[in-house]
mmCIF file of C-alpha atoms in Angstrom:
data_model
loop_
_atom_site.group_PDB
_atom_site.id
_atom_site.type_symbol
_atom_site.label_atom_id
_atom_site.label_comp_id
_atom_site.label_asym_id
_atom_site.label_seq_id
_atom_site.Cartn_x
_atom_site.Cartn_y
_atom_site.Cartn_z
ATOM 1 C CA UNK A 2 23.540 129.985 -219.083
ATOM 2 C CA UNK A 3 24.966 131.864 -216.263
ATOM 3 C CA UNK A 4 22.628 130.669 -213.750
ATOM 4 C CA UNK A 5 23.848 127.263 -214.810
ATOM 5 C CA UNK A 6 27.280 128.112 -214.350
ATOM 6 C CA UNK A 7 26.407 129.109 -210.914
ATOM 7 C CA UNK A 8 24.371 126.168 -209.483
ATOM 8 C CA UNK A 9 27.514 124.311 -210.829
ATOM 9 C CA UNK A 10 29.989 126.124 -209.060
ATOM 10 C CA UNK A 11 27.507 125.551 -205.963
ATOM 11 C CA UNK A 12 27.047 121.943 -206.333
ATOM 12 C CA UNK A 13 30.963 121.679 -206.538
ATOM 13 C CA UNK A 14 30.876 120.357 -209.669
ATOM 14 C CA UNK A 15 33.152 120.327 -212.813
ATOM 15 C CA UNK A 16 32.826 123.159 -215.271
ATOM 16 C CA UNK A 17 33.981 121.032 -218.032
ATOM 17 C CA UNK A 18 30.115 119.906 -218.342
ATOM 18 C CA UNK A 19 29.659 122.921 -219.659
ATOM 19 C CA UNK A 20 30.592 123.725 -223.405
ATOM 20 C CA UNK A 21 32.667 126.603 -223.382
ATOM 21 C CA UNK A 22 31.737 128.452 -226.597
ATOM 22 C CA UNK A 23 28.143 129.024 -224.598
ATOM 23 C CA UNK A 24 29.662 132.072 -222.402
ATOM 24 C CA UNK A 25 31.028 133.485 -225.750
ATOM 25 C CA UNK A 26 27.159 133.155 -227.096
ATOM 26 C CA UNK A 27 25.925 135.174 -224.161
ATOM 27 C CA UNK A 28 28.205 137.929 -225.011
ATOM 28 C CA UNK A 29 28.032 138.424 -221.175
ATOM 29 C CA UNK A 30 31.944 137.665 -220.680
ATOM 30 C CA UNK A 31 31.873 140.055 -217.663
ATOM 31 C CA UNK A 32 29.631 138.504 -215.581
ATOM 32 C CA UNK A 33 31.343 135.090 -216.461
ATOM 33 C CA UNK A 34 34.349 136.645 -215.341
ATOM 34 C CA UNK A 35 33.009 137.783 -211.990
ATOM 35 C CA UNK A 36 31.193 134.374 -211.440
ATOM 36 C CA UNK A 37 34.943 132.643 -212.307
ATOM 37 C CA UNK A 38 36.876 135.362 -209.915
ATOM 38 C CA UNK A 39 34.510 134.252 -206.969
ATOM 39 C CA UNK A 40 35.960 132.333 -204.008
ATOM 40 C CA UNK A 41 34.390 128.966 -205.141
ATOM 41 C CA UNK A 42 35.667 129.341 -208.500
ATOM 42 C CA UNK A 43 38.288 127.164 -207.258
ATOM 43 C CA UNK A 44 35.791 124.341 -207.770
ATOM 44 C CA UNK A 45 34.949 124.529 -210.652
ATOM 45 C CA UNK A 46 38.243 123.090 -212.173
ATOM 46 C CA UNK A 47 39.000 120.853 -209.649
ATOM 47 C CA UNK A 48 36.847 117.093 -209.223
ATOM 48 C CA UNK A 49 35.385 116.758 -206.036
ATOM 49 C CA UNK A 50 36.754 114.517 -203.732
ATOM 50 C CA UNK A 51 35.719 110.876 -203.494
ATOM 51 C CA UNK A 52 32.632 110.331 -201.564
ATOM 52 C CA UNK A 53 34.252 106.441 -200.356
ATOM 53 C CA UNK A 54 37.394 108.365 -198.973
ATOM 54 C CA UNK A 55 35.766 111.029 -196.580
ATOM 55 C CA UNK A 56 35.088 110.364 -193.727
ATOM 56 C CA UNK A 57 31.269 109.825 -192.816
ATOM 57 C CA UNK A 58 28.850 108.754 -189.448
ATOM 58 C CA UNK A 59 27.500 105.614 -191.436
ATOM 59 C CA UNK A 60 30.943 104.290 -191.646
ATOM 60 C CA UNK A 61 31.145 104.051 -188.107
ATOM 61 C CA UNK A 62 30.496 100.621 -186.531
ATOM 62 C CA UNK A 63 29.408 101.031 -183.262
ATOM 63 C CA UNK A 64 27.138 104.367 -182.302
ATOM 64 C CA UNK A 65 29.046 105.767 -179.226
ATOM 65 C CA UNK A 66 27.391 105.841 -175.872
ATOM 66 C CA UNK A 67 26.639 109.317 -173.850
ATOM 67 C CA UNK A 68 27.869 109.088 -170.393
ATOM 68 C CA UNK A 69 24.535 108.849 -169.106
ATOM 69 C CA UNK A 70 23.382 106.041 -171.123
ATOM 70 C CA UNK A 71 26.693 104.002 -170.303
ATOM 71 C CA UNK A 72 25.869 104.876 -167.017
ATOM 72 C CA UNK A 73 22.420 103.320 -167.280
ATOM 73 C CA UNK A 74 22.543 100.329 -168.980
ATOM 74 C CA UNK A 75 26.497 99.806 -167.431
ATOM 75 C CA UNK A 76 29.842 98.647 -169.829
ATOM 76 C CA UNK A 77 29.238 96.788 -173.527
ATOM 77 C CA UNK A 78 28.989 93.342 -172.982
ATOM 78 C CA UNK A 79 31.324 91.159 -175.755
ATOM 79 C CA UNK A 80 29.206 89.185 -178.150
ATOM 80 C CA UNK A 81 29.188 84.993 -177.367
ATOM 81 C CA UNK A 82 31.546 83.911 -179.717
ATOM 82 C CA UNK A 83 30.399 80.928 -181.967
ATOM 83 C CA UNK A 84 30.830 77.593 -180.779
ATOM 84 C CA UNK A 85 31.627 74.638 -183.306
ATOM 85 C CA UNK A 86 29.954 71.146 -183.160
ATOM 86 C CA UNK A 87 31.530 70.538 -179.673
ATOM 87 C CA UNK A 88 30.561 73.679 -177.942
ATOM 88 C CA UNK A 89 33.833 74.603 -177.484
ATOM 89 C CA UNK A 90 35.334 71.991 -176.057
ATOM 90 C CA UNK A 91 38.065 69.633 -177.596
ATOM 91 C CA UNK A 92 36.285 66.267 -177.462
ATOM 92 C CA UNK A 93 32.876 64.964 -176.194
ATOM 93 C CA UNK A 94 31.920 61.315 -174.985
ATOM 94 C CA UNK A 95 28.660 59.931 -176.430
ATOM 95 C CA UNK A 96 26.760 57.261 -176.997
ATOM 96 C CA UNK A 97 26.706 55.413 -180.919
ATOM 97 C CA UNK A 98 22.623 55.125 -181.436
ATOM 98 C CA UNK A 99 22.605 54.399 -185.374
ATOM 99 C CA UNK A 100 25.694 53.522 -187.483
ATOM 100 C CA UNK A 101 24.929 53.979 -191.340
ATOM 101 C CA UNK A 102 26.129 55.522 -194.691
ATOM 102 C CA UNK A 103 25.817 58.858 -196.574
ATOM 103 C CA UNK A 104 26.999 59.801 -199.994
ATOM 104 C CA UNK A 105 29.121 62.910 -200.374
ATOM 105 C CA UNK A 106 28.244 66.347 -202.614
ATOM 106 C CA UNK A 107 28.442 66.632 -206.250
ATOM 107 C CA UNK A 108 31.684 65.645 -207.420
ATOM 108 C CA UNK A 109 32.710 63.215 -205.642
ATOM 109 C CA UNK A 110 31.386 59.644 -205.292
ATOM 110 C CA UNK A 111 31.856 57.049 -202.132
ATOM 111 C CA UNK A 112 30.162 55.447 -199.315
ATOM 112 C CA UNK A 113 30.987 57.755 -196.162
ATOM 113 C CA UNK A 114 30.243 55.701 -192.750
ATOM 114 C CA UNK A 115 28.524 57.614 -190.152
ATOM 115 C CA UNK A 116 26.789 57.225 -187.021
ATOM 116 C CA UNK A 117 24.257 59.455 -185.017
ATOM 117 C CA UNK A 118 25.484 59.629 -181.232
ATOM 118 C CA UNK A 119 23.607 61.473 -178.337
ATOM 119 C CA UNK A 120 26.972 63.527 -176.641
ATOM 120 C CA UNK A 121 27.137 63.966 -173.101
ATOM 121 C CA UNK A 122 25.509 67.661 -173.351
ATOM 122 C CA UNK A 123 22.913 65.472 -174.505
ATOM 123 C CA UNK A 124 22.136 66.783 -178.271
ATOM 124 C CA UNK A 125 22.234 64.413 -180.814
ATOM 125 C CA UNK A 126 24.690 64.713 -184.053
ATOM 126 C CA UNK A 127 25.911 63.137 -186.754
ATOM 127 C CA UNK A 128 29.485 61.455 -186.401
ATOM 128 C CA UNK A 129 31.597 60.869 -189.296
ATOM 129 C CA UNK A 130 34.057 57.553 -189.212
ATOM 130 C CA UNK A 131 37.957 57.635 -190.346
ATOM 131 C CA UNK A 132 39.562 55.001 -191.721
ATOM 132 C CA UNK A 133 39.010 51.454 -193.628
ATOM 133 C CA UNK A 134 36.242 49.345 -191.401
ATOM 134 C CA UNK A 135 35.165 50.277 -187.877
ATOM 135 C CA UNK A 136 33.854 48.251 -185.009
ATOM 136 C CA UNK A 137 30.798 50.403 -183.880
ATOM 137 C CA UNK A 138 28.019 49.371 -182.928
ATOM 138 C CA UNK A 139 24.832 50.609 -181.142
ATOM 139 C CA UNK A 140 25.083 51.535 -177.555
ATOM 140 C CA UNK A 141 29.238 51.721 -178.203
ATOM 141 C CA UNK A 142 30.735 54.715 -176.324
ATOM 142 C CA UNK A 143 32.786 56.978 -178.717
ATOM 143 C CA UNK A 144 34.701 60.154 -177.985
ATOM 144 C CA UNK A 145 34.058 62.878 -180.823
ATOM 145 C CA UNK A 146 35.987 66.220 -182.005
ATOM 146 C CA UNK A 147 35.034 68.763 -184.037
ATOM 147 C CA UNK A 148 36.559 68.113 -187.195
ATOM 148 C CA UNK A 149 33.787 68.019 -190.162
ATOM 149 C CA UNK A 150 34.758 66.281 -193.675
ATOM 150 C CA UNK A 151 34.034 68.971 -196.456
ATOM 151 C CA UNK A 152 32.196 66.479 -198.864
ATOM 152 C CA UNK A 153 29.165 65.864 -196.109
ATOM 153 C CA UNK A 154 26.340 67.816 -195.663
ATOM 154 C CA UNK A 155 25.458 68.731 -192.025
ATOM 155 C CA UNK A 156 28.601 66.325 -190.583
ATOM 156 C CA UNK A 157 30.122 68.175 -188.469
ATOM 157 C CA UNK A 158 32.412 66.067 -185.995
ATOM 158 C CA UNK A 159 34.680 63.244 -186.561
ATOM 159 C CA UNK A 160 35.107 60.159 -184.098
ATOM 160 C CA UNK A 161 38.145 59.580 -182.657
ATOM 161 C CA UNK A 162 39.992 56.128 -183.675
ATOM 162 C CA UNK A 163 41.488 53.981 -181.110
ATOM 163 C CA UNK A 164 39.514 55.929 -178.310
ATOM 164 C CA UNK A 165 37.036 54.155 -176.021
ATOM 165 C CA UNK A 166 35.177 51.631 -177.757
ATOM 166 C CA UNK A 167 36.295 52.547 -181.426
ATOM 167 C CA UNK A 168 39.228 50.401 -182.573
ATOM 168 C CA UNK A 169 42.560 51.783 -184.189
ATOM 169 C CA UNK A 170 42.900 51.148 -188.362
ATOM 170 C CA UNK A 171 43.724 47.948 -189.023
ATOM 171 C CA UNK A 172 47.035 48.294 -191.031
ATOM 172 C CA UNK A 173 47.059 46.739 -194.679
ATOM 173 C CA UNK A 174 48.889 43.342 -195.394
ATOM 174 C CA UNK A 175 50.628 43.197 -198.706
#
């Protein structure tokens, strides 16, 4: 039992795993006593500290550079931020190739009017419509932003009304 006691008190762990009556079973209470009077008795009644809250190497994010190999291979260069549907620009011109209709995600129900345009980068995406009725038509020129409605799958910009050759809303009469 004593051998127990002292890979616990080297492990740094609690002695309340051990029962106590066990050192009284022994009959050994002197060497108990010694093993208790030793300068790690100290952790042996208190928990260890929390693994989460010291501080580690694997916590770190970045490894750090020796002067040498910052030398070599010269300063960190930033990561490319991610660019939207526009590639980071506020509005693209493109071309209307295909004006049709998708229906939204799960819960709700409608006809969404969309059209595929080829942008002036010259990649082709899917354009959603605002509004009540729309003028487009193929080879119309549009101007797009990056705004995406939540209920479409892979829609990712929005054409701007009243813009080129897309019309403003036509206002209600009562």
């Amino acid at each position: 039992m004593l051998g127990l006691r002292r890979s616990l008190a080297a492990l740094g762990r609690m002695a309340a795993v051990v029962p106590r009556g066990s050192t009284a079973a022994t009959g050994n209470m002197q060497a108990t006593d010694a093993v208790l009077a030793s300068p790690s008795s100290h952790l042996l009644t208190s928990p260890p500290p929390c693994p989460l809250l010291t501080p580690m190497r694997t916590y770190y994010r970045h490894k750090t550079l020796t002067l040498h190999q910052l030398h070599l291979r010269g300063p960190p260069k930033p990561k490319p931020k991610k660019l939207g549907g526009t590639e980071g620009r506020p509005q693209l011109k493109g071309v209307v190739l295909k004006v049709f209709i998708r229906k939204p995600k799960k819960p709700n129900s409608a006809n969404r009017k969309c059209c595929r345009v080829r942008l002036s980068t010259g990649r082709e995406a899917v354009a959603f419509i605002p509004g009540e009725g729309h003028n487009l038509q193929e080879h119309n020129v549009v101007l797009v932003e990056g705004k995406r409605p939540q209920d479409l799958v892979g829609v990712k910009l929005k054409v701007v009304r009243g813009a080129l050759d897309c019309a403003h809303v036509k206002k209600k009469t009562q």
